[in-house]
mmCIF file of C-alpha atoms and ligand atoms in Angstrom:
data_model
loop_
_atom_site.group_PDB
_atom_site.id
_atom_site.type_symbol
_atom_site.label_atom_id
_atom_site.label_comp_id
_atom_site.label_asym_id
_atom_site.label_seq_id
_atom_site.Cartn_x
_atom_site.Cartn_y
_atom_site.Cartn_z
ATOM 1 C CA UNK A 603 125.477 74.179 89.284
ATOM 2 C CA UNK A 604 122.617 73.501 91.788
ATOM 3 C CA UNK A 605 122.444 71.181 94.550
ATOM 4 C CA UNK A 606 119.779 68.932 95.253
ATOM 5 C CA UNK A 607 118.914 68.008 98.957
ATOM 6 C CA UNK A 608 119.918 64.686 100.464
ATOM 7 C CA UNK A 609 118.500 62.262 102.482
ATOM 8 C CA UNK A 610 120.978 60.982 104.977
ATOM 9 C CA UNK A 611 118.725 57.775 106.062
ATOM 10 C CA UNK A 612 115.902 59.733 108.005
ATOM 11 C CA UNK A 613 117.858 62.744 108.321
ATOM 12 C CA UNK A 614 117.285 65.485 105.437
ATOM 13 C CA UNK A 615 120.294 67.823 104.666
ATOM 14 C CA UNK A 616 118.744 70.546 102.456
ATOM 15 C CA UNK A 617 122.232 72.040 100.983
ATOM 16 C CA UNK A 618 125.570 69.031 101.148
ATOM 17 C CA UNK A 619 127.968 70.761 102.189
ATOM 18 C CA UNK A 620 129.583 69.690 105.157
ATOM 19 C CA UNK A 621 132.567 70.499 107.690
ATOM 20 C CA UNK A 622 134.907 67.699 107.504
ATOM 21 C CA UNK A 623 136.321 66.205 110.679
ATOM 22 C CA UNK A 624 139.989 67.465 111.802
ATOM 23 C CA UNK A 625 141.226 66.312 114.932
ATOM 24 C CA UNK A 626 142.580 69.097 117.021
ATOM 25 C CA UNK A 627 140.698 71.508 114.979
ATOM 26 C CA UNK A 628 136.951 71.050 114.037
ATOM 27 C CA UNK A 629 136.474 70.819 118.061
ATOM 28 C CA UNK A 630 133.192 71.702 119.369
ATOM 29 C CA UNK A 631 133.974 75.497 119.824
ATOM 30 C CA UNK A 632 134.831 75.502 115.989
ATOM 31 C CA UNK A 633 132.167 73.499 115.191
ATOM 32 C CA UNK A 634 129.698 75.802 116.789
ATOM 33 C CA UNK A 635 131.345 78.980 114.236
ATOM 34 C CA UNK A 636 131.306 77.063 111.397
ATOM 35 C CA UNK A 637 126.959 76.014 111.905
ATOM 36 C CA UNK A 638 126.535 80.053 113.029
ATOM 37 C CA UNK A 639 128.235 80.856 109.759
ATOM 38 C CA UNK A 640 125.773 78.616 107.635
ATOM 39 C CA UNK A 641 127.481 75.074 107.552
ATOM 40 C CA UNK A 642 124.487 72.995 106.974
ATOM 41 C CA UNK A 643 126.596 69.515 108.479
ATOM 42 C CA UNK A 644 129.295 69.600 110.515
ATOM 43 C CA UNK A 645 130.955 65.859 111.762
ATOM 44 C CA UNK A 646 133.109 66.172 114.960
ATOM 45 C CA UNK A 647 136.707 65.033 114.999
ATOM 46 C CA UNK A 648 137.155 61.482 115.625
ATOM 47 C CA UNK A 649 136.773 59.567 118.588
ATOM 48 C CA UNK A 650 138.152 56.557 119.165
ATOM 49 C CA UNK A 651 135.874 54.307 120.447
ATOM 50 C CA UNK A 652 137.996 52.361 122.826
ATOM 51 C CA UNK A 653 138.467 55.765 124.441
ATOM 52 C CA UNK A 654 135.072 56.987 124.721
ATOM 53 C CA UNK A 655 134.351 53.216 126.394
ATOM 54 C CA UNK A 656 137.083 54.403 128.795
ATOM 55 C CA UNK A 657 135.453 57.581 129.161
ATOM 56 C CA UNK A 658 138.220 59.391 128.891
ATOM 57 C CA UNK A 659 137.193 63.122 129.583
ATOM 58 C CA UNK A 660 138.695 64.324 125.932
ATOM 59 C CA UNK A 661 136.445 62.013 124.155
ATOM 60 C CA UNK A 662 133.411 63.465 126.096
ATOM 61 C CA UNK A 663 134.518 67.173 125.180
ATOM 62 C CA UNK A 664 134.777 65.886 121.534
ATOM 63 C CA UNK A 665 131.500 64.436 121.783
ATOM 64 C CA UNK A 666 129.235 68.042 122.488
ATOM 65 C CA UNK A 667 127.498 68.210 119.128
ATOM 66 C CA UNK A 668 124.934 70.369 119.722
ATOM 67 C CA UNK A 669 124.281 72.531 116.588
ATOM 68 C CA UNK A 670 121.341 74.086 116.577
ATOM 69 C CA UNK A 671 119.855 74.471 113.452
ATOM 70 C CA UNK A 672 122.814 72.597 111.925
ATOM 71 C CA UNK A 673 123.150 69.087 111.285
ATOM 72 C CA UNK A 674 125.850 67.150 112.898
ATOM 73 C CA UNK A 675 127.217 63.535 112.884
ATOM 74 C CA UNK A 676 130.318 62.380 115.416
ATOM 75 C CA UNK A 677 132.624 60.290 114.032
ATOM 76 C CA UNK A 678 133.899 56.947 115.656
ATOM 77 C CA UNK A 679 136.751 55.164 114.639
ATOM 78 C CA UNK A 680 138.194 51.645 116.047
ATOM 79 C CA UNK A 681 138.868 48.552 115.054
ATOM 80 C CA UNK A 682 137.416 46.415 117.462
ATOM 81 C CA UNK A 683 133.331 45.482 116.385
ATOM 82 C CA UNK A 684 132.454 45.413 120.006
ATOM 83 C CA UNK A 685 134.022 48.358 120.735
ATOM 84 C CA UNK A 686 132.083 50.494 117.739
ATOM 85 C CA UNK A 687 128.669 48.913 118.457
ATOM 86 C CA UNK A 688 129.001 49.866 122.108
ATOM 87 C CA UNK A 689 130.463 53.614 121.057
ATOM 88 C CA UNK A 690 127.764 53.892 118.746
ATOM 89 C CA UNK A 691 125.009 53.039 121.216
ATOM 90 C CA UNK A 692 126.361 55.334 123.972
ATOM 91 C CA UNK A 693 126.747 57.899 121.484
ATOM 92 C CA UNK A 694 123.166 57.764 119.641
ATOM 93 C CA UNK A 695 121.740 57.840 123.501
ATOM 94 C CA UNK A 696 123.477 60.596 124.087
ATOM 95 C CA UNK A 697 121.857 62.658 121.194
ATOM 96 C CA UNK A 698 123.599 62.492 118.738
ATOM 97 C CA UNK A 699 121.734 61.702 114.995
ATOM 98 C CA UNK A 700 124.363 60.295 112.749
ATOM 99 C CA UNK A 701 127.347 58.753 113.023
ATOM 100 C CA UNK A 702 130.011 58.645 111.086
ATOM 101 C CA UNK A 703 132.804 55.868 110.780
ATOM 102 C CA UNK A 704 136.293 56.707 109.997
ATOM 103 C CA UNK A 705 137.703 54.989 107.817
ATOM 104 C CA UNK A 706 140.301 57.414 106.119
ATOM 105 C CA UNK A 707 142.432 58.713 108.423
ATOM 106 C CA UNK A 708 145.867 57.840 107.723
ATOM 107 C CA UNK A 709 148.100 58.821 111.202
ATOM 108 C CA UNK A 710 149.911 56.028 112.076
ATOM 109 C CA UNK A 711 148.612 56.105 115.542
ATOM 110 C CA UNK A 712 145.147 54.987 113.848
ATOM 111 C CA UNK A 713 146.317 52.832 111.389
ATOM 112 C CA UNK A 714 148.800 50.522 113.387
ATOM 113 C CA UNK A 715 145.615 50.444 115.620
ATOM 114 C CA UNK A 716 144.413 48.949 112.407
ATOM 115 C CA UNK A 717 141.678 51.749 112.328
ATOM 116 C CA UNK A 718 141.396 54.505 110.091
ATOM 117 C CA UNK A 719 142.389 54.088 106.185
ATOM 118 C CA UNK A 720 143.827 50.688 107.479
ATOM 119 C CA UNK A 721 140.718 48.988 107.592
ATOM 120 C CA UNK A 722 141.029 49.561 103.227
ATOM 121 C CA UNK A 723 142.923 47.247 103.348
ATOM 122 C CA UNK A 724 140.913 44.399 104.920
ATOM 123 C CA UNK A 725 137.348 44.820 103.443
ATOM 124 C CA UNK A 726 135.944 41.846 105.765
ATOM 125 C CA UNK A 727 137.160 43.501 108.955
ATOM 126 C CA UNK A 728 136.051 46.932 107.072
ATOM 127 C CA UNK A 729 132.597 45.562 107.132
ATOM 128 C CA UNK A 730 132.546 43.580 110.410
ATOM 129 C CA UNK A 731 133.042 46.836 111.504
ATOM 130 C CA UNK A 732 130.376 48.550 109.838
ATOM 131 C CA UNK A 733 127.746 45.970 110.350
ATOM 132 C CA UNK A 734 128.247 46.382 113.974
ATOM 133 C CA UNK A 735 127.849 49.785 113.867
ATOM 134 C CA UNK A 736 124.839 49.962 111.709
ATOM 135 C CA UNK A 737 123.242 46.794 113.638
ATOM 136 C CA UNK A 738 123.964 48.703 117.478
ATOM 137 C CA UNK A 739 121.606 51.880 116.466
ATOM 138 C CA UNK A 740 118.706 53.084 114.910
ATOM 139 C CA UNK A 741 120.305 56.340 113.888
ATOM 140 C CA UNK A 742 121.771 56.985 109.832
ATOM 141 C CA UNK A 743 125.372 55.801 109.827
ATOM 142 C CA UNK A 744 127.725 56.742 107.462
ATOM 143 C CA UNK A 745 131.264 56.122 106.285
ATOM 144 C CA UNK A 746 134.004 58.463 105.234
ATOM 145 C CA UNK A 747 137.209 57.010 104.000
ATOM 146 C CA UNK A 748 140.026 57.652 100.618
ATOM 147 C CA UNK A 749 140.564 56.251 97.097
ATOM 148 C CA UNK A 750 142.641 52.770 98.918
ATOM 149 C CA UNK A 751 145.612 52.315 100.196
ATOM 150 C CA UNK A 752 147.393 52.954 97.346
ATOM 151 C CA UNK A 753 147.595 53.211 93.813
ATOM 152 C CA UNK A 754 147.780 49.572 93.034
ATOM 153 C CA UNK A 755 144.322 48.743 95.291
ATOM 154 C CA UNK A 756 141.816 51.632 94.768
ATOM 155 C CA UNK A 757 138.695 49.867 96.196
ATOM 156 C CA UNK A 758 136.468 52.849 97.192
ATOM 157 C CA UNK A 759 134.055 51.364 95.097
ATOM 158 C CA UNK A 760 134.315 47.885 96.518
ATOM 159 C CA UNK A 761 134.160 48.854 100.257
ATOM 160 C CA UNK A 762 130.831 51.500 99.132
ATOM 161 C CA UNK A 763 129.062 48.373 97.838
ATOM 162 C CA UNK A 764 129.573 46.446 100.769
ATOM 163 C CA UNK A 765 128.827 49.404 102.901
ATOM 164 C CA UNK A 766 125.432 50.377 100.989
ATOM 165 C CA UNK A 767 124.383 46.427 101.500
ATOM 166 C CA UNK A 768 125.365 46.618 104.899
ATOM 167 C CA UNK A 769 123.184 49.924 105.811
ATOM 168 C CA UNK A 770 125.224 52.823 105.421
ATOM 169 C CA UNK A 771 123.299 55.360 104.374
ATOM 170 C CA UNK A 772 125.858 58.145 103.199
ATOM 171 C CA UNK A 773 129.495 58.035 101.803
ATOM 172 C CA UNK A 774 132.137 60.552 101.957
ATOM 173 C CA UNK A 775 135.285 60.002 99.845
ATOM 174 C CA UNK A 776 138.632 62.012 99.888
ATOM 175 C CA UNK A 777 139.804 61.973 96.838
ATOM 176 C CA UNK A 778 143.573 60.734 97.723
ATOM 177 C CA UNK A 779 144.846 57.059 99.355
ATOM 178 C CA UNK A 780 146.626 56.581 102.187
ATOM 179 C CA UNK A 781 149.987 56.360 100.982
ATOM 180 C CA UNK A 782 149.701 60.066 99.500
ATOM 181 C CA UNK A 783 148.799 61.043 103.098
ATOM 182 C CA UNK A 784 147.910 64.888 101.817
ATOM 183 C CA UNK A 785 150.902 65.259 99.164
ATOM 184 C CA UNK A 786 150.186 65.695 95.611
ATOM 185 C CA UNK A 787 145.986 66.691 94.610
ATOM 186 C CA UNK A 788 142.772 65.369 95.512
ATOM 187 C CA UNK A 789 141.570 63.563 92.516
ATOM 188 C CA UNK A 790 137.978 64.230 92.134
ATOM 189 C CA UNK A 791 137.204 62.562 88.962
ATOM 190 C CA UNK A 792 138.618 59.109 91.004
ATOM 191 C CA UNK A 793 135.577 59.761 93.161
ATOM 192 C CA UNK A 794 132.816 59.265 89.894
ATOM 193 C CA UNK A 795 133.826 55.515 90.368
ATOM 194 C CA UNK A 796 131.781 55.812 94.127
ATOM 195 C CA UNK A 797 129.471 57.896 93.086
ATOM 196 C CA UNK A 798 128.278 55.240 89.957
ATOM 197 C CA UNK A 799 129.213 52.103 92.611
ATOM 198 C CA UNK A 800 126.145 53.289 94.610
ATOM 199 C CA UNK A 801 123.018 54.586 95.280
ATOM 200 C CA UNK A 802 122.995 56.183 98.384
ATOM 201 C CA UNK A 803 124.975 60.030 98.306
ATOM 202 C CA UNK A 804 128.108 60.870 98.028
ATOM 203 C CA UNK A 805 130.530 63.945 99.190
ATOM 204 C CA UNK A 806 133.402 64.450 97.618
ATOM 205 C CA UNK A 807 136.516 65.837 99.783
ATOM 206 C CA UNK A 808 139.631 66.930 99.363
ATOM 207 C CA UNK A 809 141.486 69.963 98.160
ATOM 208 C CA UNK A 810 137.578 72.169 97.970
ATOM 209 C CA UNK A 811 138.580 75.591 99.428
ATOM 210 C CA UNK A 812 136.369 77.527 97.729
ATOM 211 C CA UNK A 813 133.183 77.578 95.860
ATOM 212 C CA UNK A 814 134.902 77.930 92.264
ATOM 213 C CA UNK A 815 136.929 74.623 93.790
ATOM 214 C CA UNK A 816 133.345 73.027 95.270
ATOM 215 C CA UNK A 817 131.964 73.038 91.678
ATOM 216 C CA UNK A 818 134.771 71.757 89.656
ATOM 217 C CA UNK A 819 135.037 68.482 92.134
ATOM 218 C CA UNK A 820 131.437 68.287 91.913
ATOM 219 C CA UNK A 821 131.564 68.408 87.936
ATOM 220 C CA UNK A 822 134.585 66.105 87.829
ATOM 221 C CA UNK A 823 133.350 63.151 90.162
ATOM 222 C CA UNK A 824 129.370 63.437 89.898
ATOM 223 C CA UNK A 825 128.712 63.695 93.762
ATOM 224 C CA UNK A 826 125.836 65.151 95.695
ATOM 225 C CA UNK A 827 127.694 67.474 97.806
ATOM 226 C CA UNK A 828 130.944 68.347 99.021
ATOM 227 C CA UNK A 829 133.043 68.048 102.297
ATOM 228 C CA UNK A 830 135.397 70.610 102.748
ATOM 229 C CA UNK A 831 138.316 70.662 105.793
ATOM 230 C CA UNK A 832 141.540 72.657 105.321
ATOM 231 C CA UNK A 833 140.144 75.613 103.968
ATOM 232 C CA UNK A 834 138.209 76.630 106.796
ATOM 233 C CA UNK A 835 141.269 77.144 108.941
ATOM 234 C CA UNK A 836 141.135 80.257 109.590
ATOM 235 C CA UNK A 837 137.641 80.721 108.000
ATOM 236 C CA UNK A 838 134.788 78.793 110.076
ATOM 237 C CA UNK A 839 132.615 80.659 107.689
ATOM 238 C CA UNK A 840 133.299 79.190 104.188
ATOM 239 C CA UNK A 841 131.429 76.135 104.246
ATOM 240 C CA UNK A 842 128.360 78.524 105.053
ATOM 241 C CA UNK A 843 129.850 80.282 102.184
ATOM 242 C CA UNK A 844 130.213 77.763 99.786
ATOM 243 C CA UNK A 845 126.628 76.564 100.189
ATOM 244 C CA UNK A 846 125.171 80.015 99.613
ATOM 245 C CA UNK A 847 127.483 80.689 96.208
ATOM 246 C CA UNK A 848 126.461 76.795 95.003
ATOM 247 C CA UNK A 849 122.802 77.736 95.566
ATOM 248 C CA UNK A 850 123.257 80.717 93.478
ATOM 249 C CA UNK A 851 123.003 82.570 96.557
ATOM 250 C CA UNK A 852 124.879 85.884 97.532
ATOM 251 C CA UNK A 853 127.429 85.461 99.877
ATOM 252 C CA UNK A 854 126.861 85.755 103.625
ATOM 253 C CA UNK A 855 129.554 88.168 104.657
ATOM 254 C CA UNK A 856 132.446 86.809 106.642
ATOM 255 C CA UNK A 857 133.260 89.258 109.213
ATOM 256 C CA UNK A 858 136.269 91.666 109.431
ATOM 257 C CA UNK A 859 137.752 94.639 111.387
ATOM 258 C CA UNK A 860 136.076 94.506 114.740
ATOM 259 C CA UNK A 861 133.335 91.381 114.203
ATOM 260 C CA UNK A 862 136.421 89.457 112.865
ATOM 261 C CA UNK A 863 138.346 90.362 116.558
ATOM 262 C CA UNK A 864 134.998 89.429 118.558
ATOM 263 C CA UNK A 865 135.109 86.118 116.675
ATOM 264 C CA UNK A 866 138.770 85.409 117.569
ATOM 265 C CA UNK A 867 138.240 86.344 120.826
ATOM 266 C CA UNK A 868 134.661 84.299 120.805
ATOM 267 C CA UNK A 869 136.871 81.010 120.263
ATOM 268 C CA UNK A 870 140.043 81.559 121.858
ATOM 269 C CA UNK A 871 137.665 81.838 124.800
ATOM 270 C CA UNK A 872 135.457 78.767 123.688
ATOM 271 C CA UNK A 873 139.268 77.107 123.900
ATOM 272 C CA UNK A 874 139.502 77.921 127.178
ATOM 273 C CA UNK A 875 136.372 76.571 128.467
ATOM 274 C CA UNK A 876 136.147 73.753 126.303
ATOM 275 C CA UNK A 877 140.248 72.058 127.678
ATOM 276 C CA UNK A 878 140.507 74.631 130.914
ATOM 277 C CA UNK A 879 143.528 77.019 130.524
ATOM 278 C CA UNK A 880 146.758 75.542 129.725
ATOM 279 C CA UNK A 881 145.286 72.558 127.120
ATOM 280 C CA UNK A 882 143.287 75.449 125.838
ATOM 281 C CA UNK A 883 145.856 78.157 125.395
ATOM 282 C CA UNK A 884 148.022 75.338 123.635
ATOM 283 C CA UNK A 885 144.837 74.272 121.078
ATOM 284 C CA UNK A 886 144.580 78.069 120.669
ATOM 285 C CA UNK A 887 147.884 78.084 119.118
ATOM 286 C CA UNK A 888 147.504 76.733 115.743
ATOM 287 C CA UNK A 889 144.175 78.732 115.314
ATOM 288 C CA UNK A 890 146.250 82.241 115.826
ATOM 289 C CA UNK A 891 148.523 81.276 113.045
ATOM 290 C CA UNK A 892 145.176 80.729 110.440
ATOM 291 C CA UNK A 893 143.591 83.772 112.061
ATOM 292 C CA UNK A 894 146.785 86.423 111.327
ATOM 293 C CA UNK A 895 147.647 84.346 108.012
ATOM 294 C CA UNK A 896 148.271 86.970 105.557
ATOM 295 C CA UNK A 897 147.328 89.857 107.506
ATOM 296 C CA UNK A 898 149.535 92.932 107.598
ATOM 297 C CA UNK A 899 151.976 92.443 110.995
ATOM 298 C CA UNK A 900 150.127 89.135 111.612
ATOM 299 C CA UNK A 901 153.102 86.958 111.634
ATOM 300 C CA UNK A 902 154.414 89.638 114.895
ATOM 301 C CA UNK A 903 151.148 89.427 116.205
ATOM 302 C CA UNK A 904 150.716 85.628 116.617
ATOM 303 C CA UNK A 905 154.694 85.441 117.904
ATOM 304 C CA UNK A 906 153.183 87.610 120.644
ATOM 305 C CA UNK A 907 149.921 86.256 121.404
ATOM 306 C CA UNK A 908 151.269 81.963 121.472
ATOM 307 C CA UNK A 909 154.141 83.048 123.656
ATOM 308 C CA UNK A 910 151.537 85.044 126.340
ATOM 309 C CA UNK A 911 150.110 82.761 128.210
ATOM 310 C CA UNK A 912 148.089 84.951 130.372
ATOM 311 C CA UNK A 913 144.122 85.369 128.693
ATOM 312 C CA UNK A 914 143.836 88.561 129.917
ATOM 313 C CA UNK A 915 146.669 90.037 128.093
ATOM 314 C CA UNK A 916 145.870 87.835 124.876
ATOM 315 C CA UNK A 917 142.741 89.571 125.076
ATOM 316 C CA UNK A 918 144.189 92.532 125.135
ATOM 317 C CA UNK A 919 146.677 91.797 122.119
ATOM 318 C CA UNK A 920 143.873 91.121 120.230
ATOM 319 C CA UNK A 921 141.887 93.914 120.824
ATOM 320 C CA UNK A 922 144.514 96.459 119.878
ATOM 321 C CA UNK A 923 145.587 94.749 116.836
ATOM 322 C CA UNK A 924 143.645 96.397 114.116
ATOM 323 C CA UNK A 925 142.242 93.746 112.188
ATOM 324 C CA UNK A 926 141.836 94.754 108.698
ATOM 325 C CA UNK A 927 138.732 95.640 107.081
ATOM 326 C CA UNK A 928 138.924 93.188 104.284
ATOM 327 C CA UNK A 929 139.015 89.099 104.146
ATOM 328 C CA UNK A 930 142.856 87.641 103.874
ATOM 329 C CA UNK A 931 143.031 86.381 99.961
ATOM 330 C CA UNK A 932 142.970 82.759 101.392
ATOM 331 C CA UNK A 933 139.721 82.819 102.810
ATOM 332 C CA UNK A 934 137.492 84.024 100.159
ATOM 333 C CA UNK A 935 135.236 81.123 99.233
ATOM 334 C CA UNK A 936 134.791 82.032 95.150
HETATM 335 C C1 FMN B 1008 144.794 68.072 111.015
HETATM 336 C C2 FMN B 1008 143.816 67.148 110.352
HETATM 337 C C3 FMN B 1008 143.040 66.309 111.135
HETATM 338 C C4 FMN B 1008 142.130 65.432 110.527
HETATM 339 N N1 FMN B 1008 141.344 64.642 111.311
HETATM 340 C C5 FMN B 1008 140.428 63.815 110.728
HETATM 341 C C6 FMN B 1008 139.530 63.043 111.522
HETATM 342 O O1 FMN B 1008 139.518 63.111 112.756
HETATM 343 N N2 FMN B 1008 138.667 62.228 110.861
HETATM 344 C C7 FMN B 1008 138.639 62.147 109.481
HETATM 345 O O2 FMN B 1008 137.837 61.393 108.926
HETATM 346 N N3 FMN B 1008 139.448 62.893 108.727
HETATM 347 C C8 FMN B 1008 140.324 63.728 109.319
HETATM 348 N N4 FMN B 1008 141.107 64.518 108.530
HETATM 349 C C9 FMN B 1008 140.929 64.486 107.062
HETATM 350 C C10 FMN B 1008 139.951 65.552 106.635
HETATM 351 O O3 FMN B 1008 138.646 65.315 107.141
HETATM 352 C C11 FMN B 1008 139.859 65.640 105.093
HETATM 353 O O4 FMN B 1008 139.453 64.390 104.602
HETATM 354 C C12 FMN B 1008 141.198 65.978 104.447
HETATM 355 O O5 FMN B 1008 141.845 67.034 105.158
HETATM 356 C C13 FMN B 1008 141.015 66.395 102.976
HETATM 357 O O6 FMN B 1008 140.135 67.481 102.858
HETATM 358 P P1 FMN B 1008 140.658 69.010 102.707
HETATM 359 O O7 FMN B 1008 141.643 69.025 101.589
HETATM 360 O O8 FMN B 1008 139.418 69.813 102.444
HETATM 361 O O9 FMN B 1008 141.333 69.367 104.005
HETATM 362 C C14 FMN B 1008 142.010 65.396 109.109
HETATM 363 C C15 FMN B 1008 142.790 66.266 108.339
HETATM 364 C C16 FMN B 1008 143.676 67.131 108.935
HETATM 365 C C17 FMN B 1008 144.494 68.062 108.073
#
C-alpha cells in the first residue's frame, strides 16, 4: 500500500501520517522527538480557547509549534464562536499554519463545557463553531472528531458534509463514539462512511500502533492517511516509522542502549524547561513508565526515578541504568 500526498488547503503533506493530539503528552518537547524522528504532521494537544483568550501561561507553552521541517497544526477546542474565531486569529498570527478543531475529545471537563465530542451532538452549534473558525483566518482549518455520540447517532458523515461546505479543508476521524470513551476497538471500516461523505482527506485514528496496524485501517476505511496517538508513548519515533514502512521505505532506526538514554534524558530535560521543575518532574512521570515499559528491571527503575525528585540524581539513574540494546516488543512499528 502506497500513500499519495495531501493537500491540506494550501499546505502540502507529502506522506499522512500524523501525531495525534494527547493532552499531557504530545507537549511541545514530545512533539519536537516525534518531527526529529520523521513525523511528517504533528497537531499539539488541545487548547481551550477561552484559556488561551485568558492567556493563561499553560496554553502559551502548549502553543510552541515550531517543527522544523515538520508540519504542525494546534488544536483549539471551545464552544463559544467568539471565543474560537478570536483563538484562531491570535493563533494563525502567531505562526502557526493549520488549525485544528476538536471536536472528539470525550473528558467530561470538555464535554459539560459542551466542547469536544459534545458538539456531535448539536450539528448547528458544531458548525457555528466551525464557520467561525474558518471565517476568522486565512490559514487551512481542519476538524478531528469520533463516529457520534453513540451507537444510535453515528453522524460523522453528516457533520463532514457540513464541515467540507463550511471550509474545512481536512478531516480526522477516530474510529470510536463518545460513549465507548477508548473501551472496546477502533472501527476503521465505520470511517469509509467519511471518507465516501467527502472530498477533501481523511485520517483515520484509532487503535494504529504499528505499520502492519496503519495499513489494515487504511484498507478497511479507504482514508488518505493515518493519525496515530497511543502507540507512540514511549516511542516518539513510530509515526516517523510508520511513514517510512507505508512508503515501502526501510525503517529509520529507533534508538537504543546509549542514544535511547540521551533521548530520555533529551525530554525529561525538555520537561523541565518547558513547566519549570516541579510541574515538569510531575509531567515526566507518566513518560518514565512508557520509557522502562517492558524493559528488564524497568518497573524498579521508574519506582526510583518518579519518587527522586532531584534532576541531578534522575540524571544520574538514568545514566547507569543500562538500557538495552534492542527496541521493547511494544514499540516496533511493523
Ligand atoms: C491521554 C490522552 C489525551 C488526549 N488528548 C486529546 C486532545 O487533546 N485532542 C484530541 O483531539 N484528542 C485527544 N486524544 C485522543 C487521541 O488524539 C486519539 O484520537 C485517540 O487516543 C485514539 O487514537 P490512538 O488509539 O492511536 O491513541 C487524547 C487521547 C489520550 C489517550
Amino acid at each position: 500500500m502506497t500513500l499519495h500526498p495531501i493537500e491540506i488547503g494550501e499546505e502540502r503533506l507529502d506522506v499522512p501520517v500524523a501525531l495525534a493530539p494527547m493532552a499531557g503528552i504530545t507537549d511541545a518537547p514530545f512533539r519536537k522527538l516525534a518531527a526529529r524522528f520523521g513525523a511528517p504532521y504533528v497537531v499539539s494537544e488541545m487548547v481551550a480557547s477561552r484559556e488561551l483568550l485568558a492567556e493563561r501561561r499553560l496554553s502559551a507553552v502548549r502553543l510552541d509549534v515550531a517543527q522544523d521541517e515538520t508540519l504542525a497544526a494546534v488544536q483549539l477546542a471551545g464552544c463559544e464562536a467568539e471565543w474560537m474565531a478570536e483563538a484562531a486569529r491570535r493563533v494563525a498570527g502567531n505562526g502557526a499554519r493549520i488549525i485544528d478543531i476538536n471536536m472528539g475529545c470525550p473528558a467530561k471537563k470538555v464535554t459539560n463545557g459542551y466542547s469536544g465530542s459534545a458538539l456531535m451532538r448539536d450539528p448547528d452549534k458544531a458548525l457555528s463553531l466551525i464557520e467561525a473558525t474558518v471565517g476568522a483566518v486565512d490559514i487551512p482549518v481542519t476538524l478531528k472528531m469520533r463516529l457520534g455520540w453513540d451507537e444510535g447517532t453515528l453522524n460523522a458523515p453528516q457533520i463532514a458534509r457540513l464541515a467540507e461546505d463550511a471550509g474545512v479543508t481536512m478531516l480526522v476521524v477516530h474510529g470510536r463514539t463518545r460513549s465507548q470513551l477508548y473501551r472496546g476497538t477502533a472501527d476503521w471500516s465505520a470511517v469509509r462512511a467519511v471518507v465516501e461523505a467527502v472530498d477533501i482527506p481523511v485520517l483515520v485514528n484509532g487503535d494504529i500502533v504499528g505499520a502492519d496496524a496503519a495499513r489494515e485501517a487504511l484498507s478497511q476505511s479507504g482514508a488518505a492517511g493515518v493519525m496515530i496517538g497511543r502507540g507512540t508513548q514511549g516511542a516518539p519515533w513510530l509515526a516517523g516509522q510508520v511513514a517510512d514502512a507505508l512508503q515501502g521505505r526501510a525503517l529509520r532506526p529507533a534508538p537504543v542502549g546509549g542514544a535511547l538514554c540521551d533521548i530520555v534524558i533529551e525530554h525529561y530535560e525538555g520537561q523541565l524547561a518547558c513547566y519549570g521543575e516541579a510541574i515538569g518532574m510531575r509531567s515526566a512521570r507518566k513518560h518514565f513508565g512508557w520509557w522502562l515499559a517492558g524493559r528488564p528491571d524497568g518497573a524498579a527503575v521508574r519506582q526510583r526515578v518518579i519518587r527522586n525528585d532531584d534532576p541531578d540524581s534522575v540524571r544520574a539513574e538514568l545514566r547507569a541504568y543500562d538500557w538495552p540494546a534492542v527496541q521493547a516488543e511494544t514499540q516496533v512499528a511493523a
